[in-house]
């Protein structure tokens, strides 16, 4: 076996740097999954979580980097890992802890915020950013987060003082003391303890505190339980319909009957009853229509379950869940809950006649007649294109799940209409979440792979529209969308290439998608577009290459594709924006394993002068990139001069020795004479 084969057969052993990078990435991923922060500290918890999540690209790049990390850098990253563990514990307390406890222990919680913030700031202070292999863009982002932690350390916002005072006042009362109903109303609203679900969660949180105290709750927890009971009694007095949930009626049958346990997913989180008309809100949670409407009509603008702010009050019918509930009822001999009669009131944004037209089209869309489906999808496509009111009306009427179901149809025209209707609906910001929640992405990717050219173009445009929302970039990247986008960029029509390019650019802003694009062969495709004068894709190709060059696999692929001559040509004669992106690629290429080779080639091609011109007259970003390249080229020239001086000295040393020896011999001979 040759040496190369031996090396290939040896499994990689994770280094200390690799292990700490993995731990950091996992910690941030866990923190990103923590949500539902308690209302009293929501701003502080959300700010802490957001800042930590902005560090994720640094950890992803460190995981993928092949460059060694120095011991001091590893030590600094270990310190950051410990700081993230402390932050994770605090955020979990903010998500799962007792709301009452968090307010009563205000000073202690604020001190915890300050300690965690200081730990994170100190850890970032110690990281030698010049010694670790991360891109300039990520470095700038981390430096911004670092400065935010410094400012946050100096000033932590206090919670609602009135809430703390009122809660402390009742906490100090005896168990049988009477409390003003207006105070209880205020506490219930501010603590968001307005539903059975909220009260149950708070009760569980207090129970966990009892368990963690080895079963001895002590006076503090007992008083908090008493306080919760007062709030619960008040809420149930004010809202008796949110009391004990009613049981479903079992249909008569022979033999012994037993009421089956209703699956939690089939219960409304507000009423805890079996849902008859489940609808989805903008956070993706499902509720019984009647209860969530009461919640919204009472003036609330948050999701009762997650407590996230609702981006829209739109309610989308959950047809899939309703079908599952109906099937479950049938299997267990239970009379299905009846759907409340619809009032016929049109959704906001459209007239009664327009609403009636949309409802009629949805009936056709859900029919089994192919002609009806095709014509209805086509009309919805045109209506959604016309104006924003139509986009709201169509989505609120429940069209999105029906259109998604048609993405896999074998009828080419129906498929084109369905994907284009979704594209037009996605233009309205609030519809993006509904499209994602409806499970549309796999269907859109199916169209991207197998549809007609028009359908593929519009599927790519839809993915671009959806990827504007950051969390959707991850969902789309994991769906397998990137390889067919690269294929469309290579072989599509001019419009198809443009749509594919914009979608790829947006998706590759997320670090995790960059490697997928490189492995799908996007660099070779980009090189083809850069060298084809008739492609008219220079702007898009360079923008994508610039964003991929910060990734280790991207850098290696660009080097292997021998892109340097093309980039040099752009620097000399391209547009200002293209020069900027070409310089950004060169900066990354001149910061890797083959930087000496690349810098030597730039020097040979006389790139100093064009770069000086860019520094003087380029775009703002172009000026920065050109200045970075000039700095590295000057450093390279200095190193060459030093190396040349050392080599010259090494050559001259033996000659000087011979001269000195000859002089000594001559002097000796003269003395002898």
XYZ file of C-alpha atoms in Angstrom:
673
model
C 0.000 0.000 0.000
C 1.444 3.390 -0.941
C 1.768 6.288 1.491
C -1.235 8.168 0.020
C -3.469 5.120 0.450
C -2.299 4.728 4.036
C -3.182 8.324 4.754
C -6.582 7.932 3.123
C -7.315 4.824 5.189
C -6.503 6.527 8.483
C -9.638 8.002 10.109
C -9.419 11.628 11.111
C -8.997 12.201 14.828
C -10.721 15.400 15.956
C -8.213 17.955 17.209
C -8.712 20.018 20.365
C -9.597 22.959 18.110
C -12.060 20.832 16.148
C -13.733 19.590 19.319
C -14.151 23.047 20.799
C -15.494 24.393 17.466
C -18.049 21.553 17.430
C -19.078 22.329 21.011
C -19.460 26.024 20.244
C -21.604 25.334 17.161
C -23.777 22.866 19.117
C -24.217 25.363 21.974
C -25.394 28.093 19.590
C -27.741 25.630 17.879
C -29.244 24.687 21.271
C -29.608 28.363 22.188
C -31.339 29.063 18.858
C -33.875 26.364 19.758
C -34.788 28.035 23.063
C -37.765 30.369 22.680
C -41.019 31.321 24.404
C -39.285 33.772 26.752
C -41.206 35.056 29.743
C -42.802 38.419 29.149
C -41.145 40.304 32.021
C -37.647 39.867 30.522
C -38.528 39.187 26.914
C -36.430 42.056 25.517
C -33.328 41.099 27.509
C -33.569 37.382 26.716
C -34.236 38.005 23.019
C -31.286 40.427 22.767
C -28.929 37.933 24.428
C -30.114 35.076 22.198
C -29.906 37.203 19.025
C -26.344 38.334 19.748
C -25.189 34.783 20.450
C -26.815 33.501 17.251
C -24.786 36.058 15.276
C -21.643 34.180 16.365
C -22.782 30.993 14.573
C -21.054 31.753 11.212
C -17.677 32.034 12.999
C -18.063 28.572 14.538
C -19.213 27.054 11.226
C -16.150 28.471 9.442
C -13.846 27.209 12.217
C -15.367 23.715 11.881
C -14.719 23.689 8.141
C -11.263 25.286 8.299
C -8.224 23.095 7.608
C -5.799 25.592 9.170
C -4.335 24.752 12.613
C -5.388 26.892 15.573
C -2.795 28.044 18.113
C -2.995 26.964 21.780
C -3.861 30.496 22.996
C -6.715 30.642 20.459
C -8.008 27.214 21.566
C -7.857 28.391 25.201
C -9.842 31.521 24.332
C -12.465 29.446 22.490
C -12.715 27.098 25.505
C -13.437 30.152 27.659
C -16.114 31.252 25.185
C -17.616 27.741 25.307
C -17.964 27.991 29.111
C -19.545 31.448 28.758
C -22.076 30.058 26.251
C -22.982 27.266 28.699
C -23.763 29.923 31.336
C -25.833 31.866 28.787
C -27.700 28.694 27.826
C -28.654 28.033 31.481
C -29.908 31.609 31.855
C -31.935 31.460 28.623
C -33.474 28.125 29.648
C -34.517 29.704 32.932
C -36.078 32.527 30.934
C -37.976 30.067 28.746
C -39.004 27.324 31.163
C -38.821 28.964 34.584
C -41.683 30.262 36.691
C -42.912 33.667 35.521
C -43.716 34.646 39.100
C -40.267 33.617 40.345
C -38.512 35.572 37.573
C -40.269 38.798 38.558
C -39.939 38.380 42.318
C -36.206 37.577 41.982
C -35.640 40.618 39.756
C -32.321 41.716 41.290
C -30.888 38.208 41.157
C -31.924 37.716 37.516
C -30.473 41.080 36.475
C -27.204 40.160 38.202
C -27.160 36.890 36.226
C -27.584 38.886 33.008
C -24.628 41.087 33.921
C -22.412 38.117 34.824
C -23.205 36.249 31.586
C -22.737 39.373 29.469
C -19.371 40.069 31.153
C -18.237 36.446 30.604
C -19.087 36.610 26.893
C -17.397 39.982 26.451
C -14.246 38.788 28.284
C -14.111 35.581 26.222
C -14.365 37.510 22.943
C -11.646 39.894 24.200
C -9.209 36.984 24.397
C -9.764 35.533 20.901
C -6.837 36.386 18.561
C -8.913 36.955 15.406
C -5.811 37.450 13.248
C -4.707 33.901 14.065
C -7.903 32.046 13.160
C -9.188 31.285 9.673
C -12.466 33.189 9.349
C -13.650 35.438 6.535
C -13.523 39.229 6.745
C -17.336 39.455 6.659
C -17.681 37.092 9.627
C -14.891 38.888 11.500
C -16.714 42.208 11.071
C -19.947 40.632 12.329
C -18.228 39.155 15.410
C -16.563 42.496 16.176
C -20.008 44.149 16.035
C -21.399 41.567 18.485
C -18.360 42.091 20.725
C -19.005 45.842 20.888
C -22.711 45.171 21.641
C -21.748 42.965 24.607
C -19.432 45.725 25.878
C -22.275 48.248 25.795
C -24.769 45.772 27.250
C -22.419 45.060 30.171
C -22.613 48.696 31.153
C -26.407 48.962 30.969
C -28.973 46.219 31.630
C -32.579 47.428 31.306
C -34.719 46.857 34.378
C -38.063 45.049 34.230
C -41.516 46.568 34.771
C -41.273 48.232 38.209
C -45.050 48.330 38.713
C -45.307 44.591 37.990
C -42.577 43.850 40.541
C -44.178 46.088 43.170
C -47.699 44.633 42.743
C -46.447 41.047 42.753
C -44.262 41.644 45.831
C -47.204 43.261 47.614
C -49.518 40.256 47.089
C -46.649 37.866 47.864
C -46.352 39.501 51.294
C -50.087 39.084 52.069
C -51.601 36.230 54.029
C -53.273 33.385 52.127
C -56.821 34.539 53.012
C -56.231 38.247 52.279
C -58.473 39.816 49.627
C -56.755 41.269 46.557
C -58.115 44.057 44.340
C -59.456 42.541 41.106
C -57.896 45.318 38.983
C -54.456 44.389 40.367
C -55.057 40.699 39.600
C -56.231 41.620 36.087
C -53.042 43.620 35.526
C -50.834 40.813 36.873
C -52.551 38.144 34.758
C -52.100 40.215 31.602
C -48.514 41.304 32.245
C -47.434 37.801 33.273
C -49.456 36.349 30.380
C -51.393 33.954 32.610
C -54.701 34.361 30.783
C -55.405 30.811 29.573
C -55.571 27.320 31.060
C -52.454 26.458 29.080
C -50.535 29.433 30.562
C -51.641 28.621 34.090
C -50.816 24.945 33.649
C -47.311 25.770 32.397
C -46.714 28.073 35.382
C -47.953 25.370 37.757
C -45.539 22.874 36.170
C -42.655 25.359 36.482
C -43.359 25.798 40.200
C -43.668 22.019 40.590
C -40.204 21.652 38.999
C -38.862 24.078 41.617
C -40.340 21.847 44.337
C -38.708 18.771 42.773
C -35.329 20.515 42.477
C -35.541 21.450 46.170
C -35.706 17.705 47.069
C -39.442 17.841 47.709
C -39.230 20.542 50.379
C -40.797 23.628 48.798
C -40.171 25.969 51.681
C -42.139 29.123 52.431
C -40.968 30.982 49.311
C -42.337 28.460 46.809
C -45.479 27.878 48.915
C -46.209 31.604 48.767
C -45.678 31.631 45.002
C -48.118 28.709 44.645
C -50.636 30.660 46.746
C -50.113 33.698 44.508
C -50.677 31.592 41.374
C -53.909 30.213 42.861
C -55.242 33.747 43.395
C -54.512 34.638 39.753
C -55.996 31.335 38.513
C -59.208 31.810 40.532
C -59.560 35.334 39.164
C -58.987 34.257 35.526
C -61.511 31.422 35.752
C -64.046 33.775 37.355
C -63.609 36.261 34.494
C -63.500 33.628 31.730
C -65.623 30.642 32.764
C -65.497 29.253 29.198
C -61.797 28.598 29.783
C -62.524 26.300 32.681
C -62.613 22.518 32.599
C -62.673 21.222 29.025
C -65.705 19.311 27.924
C -65.372 15.653 27.001
C -66.164 14.473 23.485
C -69.466 12.594 23.201
C -68.991 8.883 22.559
C -71.441 7.401 20.056
C -73.632 4.528 21.359
C -72.058 1.122 20.756
C -72.473 -2.432 21.949
C -70.593 -3.572 25.022
C -68.543 -1.512 27.422
C -67.520 1.945 26.289
C -64.522 3.908 27.453
C -63.760 7.501 26.571
C -60.436 7.482 24.689
C -57.659 9.930 25.551
C -57.556 12.776 23.040
C -54.065 13.239 21.524
C -52.522 16.545 22.635
C -52.049 17.661 19.012
C -55.822 17.439 18.497
C -56.632 19.718 21.450
C -56.840 23.502 21.205
C -54.054 24.962 23.402
C -56.554 27.543 24.749
C -59.635 25.449 25.526
C -57.877 22.031 25.744
C -60.886 20.643 23.816
C -60.942 18.557 20.650
C -60.739 20.944 17.683
C -63.490 21.071 15.080
C -62.188 23.980 12.999
C -58.384 24.099 13.464
C -56.627 27.161 12.037
C -52.953 28.150 11.847
C -51.689 31.536 13.080
C -48.573 33.303 11.791
C -46.266 31.592 14.350
C -47.243 28.172 12.950
C -49.329 27.148 16.011
C -52.824 25.689 15.539
C -55.931 26.692 17.524
C -59.689 26.220 17.404
C -60.969 29.087 15.277
C -63.546 30.329 17.794
C -61.106 30.540 20.713
C -58.247 32.194 18.856
C -60.699 34.710 17.360
C -61.877 35.627 20.881
C -58.241 36.011 21.917
C -57.508 38.338 18.993
C -60.728 40.305 19.388
C -59.777 40.949 23.038
C -56.882 43.015 21.708
C -54.039 40.503 22.125
C -51.323 40.536 19.444
C -49.307 37.542 20.646
C -49.532 33.797 20.113
C -51.115 32.317 23.301
C -48.833 29.265 23.267
C -45.436 30.685 22.257
C -46.069 34.303 23.365
C -44.344 35.469 20.177
C -45.723 38.622 18.577
C -48.061 37.764 15.690
C -46.894 39.214 12.378
C -50.480 38.944 11.118
C -53.947 38.168 12.421
C -54.604 35.925 9.408
C -56.040 32.477 10.191
C -55.263 29.661 7.738
C -57.436 26.505 7.876
C -55.413 23.425 8.883
C -57.064 20.955 6.494
C -54.555 18.187 7.166
C -55.079 18.247 10.942
C -58.866 18.396 10.539
C -58.735 15.286 8.342
C -56.629 13.473 10.965
C -59.087 14.474 13.719
C -62.059 13.243 11.666
C -60.322 9.910 11.003
C -59.442 9.524 14.714
C -63.061 10.216 15.727
C -64.295 7.624 13.247
C -61.821 5.003 14.481
C -62.823 5.547 18.135
C -66.581 5.814 17.600
C -66.727 9.465 18.638
C -69.050 12.020 17.077
C -66.755 14.483 15.274
C -66.909 18.062 16.555
C -69.064 20.192 14.304
C -67.535 23.055 12.410
C -69.118 26.370 13.442
C -71.278 27.925 10.749
C -69.322 30.471 8.708
C -70.695 33.995 8.738
C -69.674 34.608 5.156
C -67.877 37.782 6.162
C -65.045 38.403 3.711
C -61.455 38.569 5.025
C -59.789 41.931 5.397
C -58.522 43.464 2.188
C -61.147 42.364 -0.318
C -64.789 43.027 -1.087
C -67.614 40.528 -0.570
C -67.794 39.819 -4.316
C -64.040 39.216 -4.561
C -64.185 36.933 -1.534
C -67.067 34.991 -3.074
C -65.068 34.590 -6.282
C -62.028 33.293 -4.394
C -64.172 30.816 -2.414
C -65.692 29.557 -5.683
C -62.196 29.078 -7.141
C -61.111 27.128 -4.045
C -64.059 24.767 -4.500
C -62.864 24.109 -8.054
C -59.275 23.768 -6.887
C -60.242 21.041 -4.390
C -62.379 19.136 -6.899
C -61.134 16.002 -8.657
C -61.836 17.484 -12.095
C -58.537 18.276 -13.829
C -60.028 21.020 -16.006
C -61.522 22.753 -12.962
C -58.204 22.545 -11.102
C -56.266 23.935 -14.056
C -58.619 26.879 -14.674
C -58.938 27.721 -10.949
C -55.154 27.648 -10.428
C -54.716 29.884 -13.486
C -57.251 32.434 -12.235
C -55.738 32.477 -8.744
C -52.340 33.038 -10.343
C -53.635 36.137 -12.130
C -55.567 37.437 -9.103
C -52.480 37.069 -6.864
C -50.402 38.968 -9.396
C -52.806 41.903 -9.506
C -52.497 43.521 -6.050
C -51.660 43.050 -2.357
C -55.331 42.913 -1.242
C -55.894 39.896 -3.452
C -52.809 38.183 -1.996
C -54.202 38.654 1.519
C -57.685 37.536 0.529
C -56.518 34.384 -1.303
C -54.214 33.311 1.532
C -56.811 33.948 4.245
C -59.371 31.921 2.317
C -57.087 28.865 2.622
C -55.735 28.594 -0.939
C -52.084 27.927 -0.052
C -52.392 24.266 1.105
C -54.535 23.475 -1.952
C -52.004 25.043 -4.332
C -49.175 23.145 -2.599
C -50.987 19.850 -3.217
C -50.998 20.603 -6.966
C -47.203 21.040 -7.198
C -46.768 17.308 -7.784
C -49.525 16.997 -10.389
C -48.649 15.371 -13.732
C -50.526 18.079 -15.623
C -47.823 20.505 -16.809
C -50.059 23.574 -17.108
C -51.712 23.073 -13.702
C -48.261 22.713 -12.127
C -47.079 25.944 -13.791
C -50.152 27.803 -12.522
C -49.787 26.424 -8.972
C -46.103 27.309 -8.508
C -46.564 30.746 -10.093
C -49.593 31.471 -7.883
C -47.437 30.631 -4.831
C -44.704 32.927 -6.183
C -47.193 35.797 -6.512
C -48.651 35.129 -3.050
C -45.159 35.077 -1.502
C -44.610 38.705 -2.547
C -46.803 39.647 0.437
C -44.445 39.311 3.428
C -46.911 37.631 5.795
C -47.676 34.895 3.264
C -44.083 33.630 3.276
C -44.541 31.992 6.674
C -47.837 30.415 5.617
C -46.230 28.904 2.520
C -43.374 27.425 4.581
C -45.762 26.117 7.280
C -47.889 24.434 4.612
C -44.897 22.246 3.675
C -44.492 23.797 0.233
C -40.683 23.584 -0.083
C -40.409 19.875 -1.091
C -43.100 20.438 -3.735
C -41.329 23.537 -5.091
C -38.063 21.549 -5.289
C -39.941 18.800 -7.164
C -41.070 21.387 -9.725
C -37.517 22.771 -9.911
C -36.232 19.301 -10.819
C -38.933 17.958 -13.117
C -41.185 20.817 -14.257
C -41.299 22.650 -17.587
C -38.786 25.459 -18.095
C -41.410 28.068 -17.151
C -42.315 26.120 -14.002
C -38.617 25.687 -13.070
C -37.979 29.428 -13.529
C -40.902 30.329 -11.265
C -39.943 27.664 -8.716
C -36.473 29.261 -8.479
C -38.037 32.718 -8.121
C -40.340 31.391 -5.357
C -37.378 29.963 -3.436
C -35.629 33.323 -3.740
C -38.711 35.128 -2.408
C -39.044 32.725 0.541
C -35.300 32.817 1.342
C -35.528 36.526 2.180
C -36.498 35.272 5.679
C -33.271 34.029 7.313
C -34.669 30.874 8.940
C -36.072 29.794 5.562
C -32.539 29.708 4.111
C -31.798 26.707 6.338
C -35.070 24.919 5.478
C -34.577 25.411 1.728
C -30.897 24.421 1.855
C -31.733 21.173 3.663
C -34.515 20.336 1.173
C -32.096 19.510 -1.656
C -32.894 22.694 -3.608
C -29.307 23.767 -4.305
C -28.207 21.123 -6.912
C -31.255 21.739 -9.178
C -30.703 25.495 -8.842
C -27.096 25.037 -9.999
C -28.359 22.930 -12.924
C -30.847 25.654 -13.891
C -28.046 28.231 -13.673
C -26.096 26.096 -16.134
C -28.727 25.033 -18.666
C -31.737 27.281 -18.133
C -33.120 30.066 -20.287
C -31.757 33.571 -19.702
C -34.573 34.287 -17.269
C -34.098 30.886 -15.623
C -30.402 31.588 -15.078
C -31.195 34.974 -13.526
C -33.796 33.424 -11.177
C -31.423 30.603 -10.206
C -28.572 33.066 -9.586
C -30.608 35.322 -7.278
C -31.894 32.302 -5.329
C -28.384 30.822 -4.968
C -26.913 34.141 -3.862
C -29.543 34.569 -1.168
C -29.279 30.969 0.061
C -25.472 31.124 0.234
C -25.578 34.042 2.651
C -26.134 31.225 5.190
C -22.737 29.584 5.813
C -24.177 26.054 5.918
C -25.376 26.309 2.293
C -22.024 27.386 0.810
C -20.456 23.931 0.901
C -23.601 22.428 -0.647
C -23.368 24.845 -3.587
C -19.656 24.166 -4.141
C -20.208 20.392 -4.031
C -23.041 20.799 -6.554
C -20.472 22.198 -9.038
C -21.476 25.836 -8.944
C -17.888 27.166 -9.346
C -17.461 25.459 -12.742
C -20.818 26.883 -13.825
C -19.824 30.365 -12.656
C -16.529 30.153 -14.569
C -18.484 29.274 -17.700
C -20.697 32.341 -17.233
C -17.684 34.609 -16.573
C -15.901 33.530 -19.746
C -18.962 33.614 -22.021
C -19.446 37.183 -23.351
C -22.951 36.345 -24.586
C -24.193 35.042 -21.218
C -24.706 38.542 -19.758
C -24.340 37.031 -16.285
C -21.069 38.638 -15.180
C -22.679 40.625 -12.301
C -24.514 37.636 -10.841
C -21.637 35.176 -11.294
C -19.106 37.416 -9.530
C -21.500 38.201 -6.670
C -22.026 34.465 -6.006
C -18.285 33.707 -6.339
C -17.458 36.490 -3.860
C -19.787 35.059 -1.235
C -18.486 31.497 -1.753
C -14.808 32.490 -1.637
C -15.053 32.910 2.165
C -15.731 29.160 2.483
C -12.721 26.750 2.519
C -14.278 24.484 -0.137
C -15.195 27.530 -2.231
C -11.664 28.908 -2.034
C -10.186 25.544 -3.072
C -12.633 25.162 -5.987
C -11.958 28.698 -7.287
C -8.207 28.040 -7.166
C -8.642 24.699 -8.963
C -10.742 26.417 -11.654
C -7.795 28.779 -12.380
C -9.980 31.845 -11.917
C -7.126 34.291 -11.246
C -6.637 35.510 -14.876
C -10.381 36.164 -15.219
C -10.479 38.085 -11.929
C -7.432 40.158 -12.915
C -9.137 41.068 -16.182
C -12.233 42.235 -14.283
C -10.104 44.384 -11.941
C -8.589 46.073 -14.993
C -11.707 46.708 -17.068
C -14.892 45.684 -15.203
C -17.696 47.800 -13.774
C -17.164 49.253 -10.252
C -19.446 46.626 -8.695
C -17.736 43.771 -10.530
C -14.290 45.082 -9.596
C -15.435 45.115 -5.967
C -16.547 41.454 -6.073
C -13.450 40.333 -7.995
C -11.248 42.031 -5.373
C -13.241 40.331 -2.582
C -12.514 36.927 -4.156
C -8.806 37.776 -4.515
C -8.586 38.827 -0.861
C -9.762 35.358 0.195
C -7.504 33.561 -2.317
C -4.501 35.522 -1.014
C -5.214 34.366 2.526
C -4.945 30.591 2.144
C -2.464 27.806 1.552
C -1.450 29.135 -1.869
C -1.356 32.823 -0.979
C 2.344 33.162 -1.918
C 1.658 31.784 -5.396
C -1.346 34.066 -5.907
C 0.470 37.170 -4.636
C 3.432 36.418 -6.905
C 1.086 36.132 -9.886
C -0.621 39.443 -9.040
C 2.806 41.042 -8.784
C 3.867 39.604 -12.166
C 0.659 40.906 -13.773
C 1.386 44.444 -12.519
C -1.744 44.694 -10.385
C -0.421 47.419 -8.057
C -1.518 50.263 -10.313
C -5.120 49.042 -10.992
C -5.542 48.437 -7.254
C -4.288 51.946 -6.434
C -6.919 53.277 -8.866
C -9.601 51.229 -7.049
C -8.512 52.670 -3.705
C -9.000 56.146 -5.146
C -12.210 55.753 -7.146
C -13.881 52.391 -6.370
C -17.020 51.629 -4.365
C -16.657 51.855 -0.566
C -16.328 48.083 -0.219
C -14.120 47.950 -3.318
C -11.737 50.493 -1.757
C -11.437 48.365 1.403
C -10.762 45.167 -0.550
C -8.203 46.859 -2.829
C -6.427 48.307 0.208
C -6.277 44.847 1.819
C -4.761 43.370 -1.355
C -2.170 46.163 -1.601
C -1.200 45.638 2.036
C -0.670 41.899 1.441
C 1.253 42.526 -1.791
C 3.553 45.043 -0.050
C 4.141 42.586 2.772
C 4.927 39.908 0.179
C 7.424 42.244 -1.562
C 9.115 42.992 1.769
C 9.387 39.272 2.505
C 10.861 38.688 -0.964
C 13.464 41.426 -0.392
C 14.384 39.934 2.974
C 14.660 36.465 1.464
C 16.754 37.832 -1.418
C 19.038 39.627 1.066
C 19.501 36.452 3.095
C 20.244 34.408 -0.028
C 22.746 37.001 -1.235
C 24.423 36.984 2.156
C 24.653 33.192 2.078
C 26.309 33.303 -1.368
C 28.709 36.104 -0.417
C 29.801 34.531 2.868
C 31.998 31.778 1.303
C 33.492 34.268 -1.200
C 34.333 36.681 1.603
C 35.922 33.791 3.471
C 38.156 32.990 0.527
C 39.139 36.665 0.193
C 39.952 36.858 3.903
C 41.955 33.627 3.689
C 43.914 34.906 0.668
C 44.632 38.181 2.459
C 45.886 36.295 5.514
C 48.182 34.150 3.336
C 49.656 37.216 1.622
C 50.227 38.962 4.951
C 51.952 35.886 6.335
C 54.242 35.626 3.294
C 55.240 39.291 3.619
C 56.078 38.823 7.273
C 58.247 35.801 6.518
C 60.181 37.805 3.930
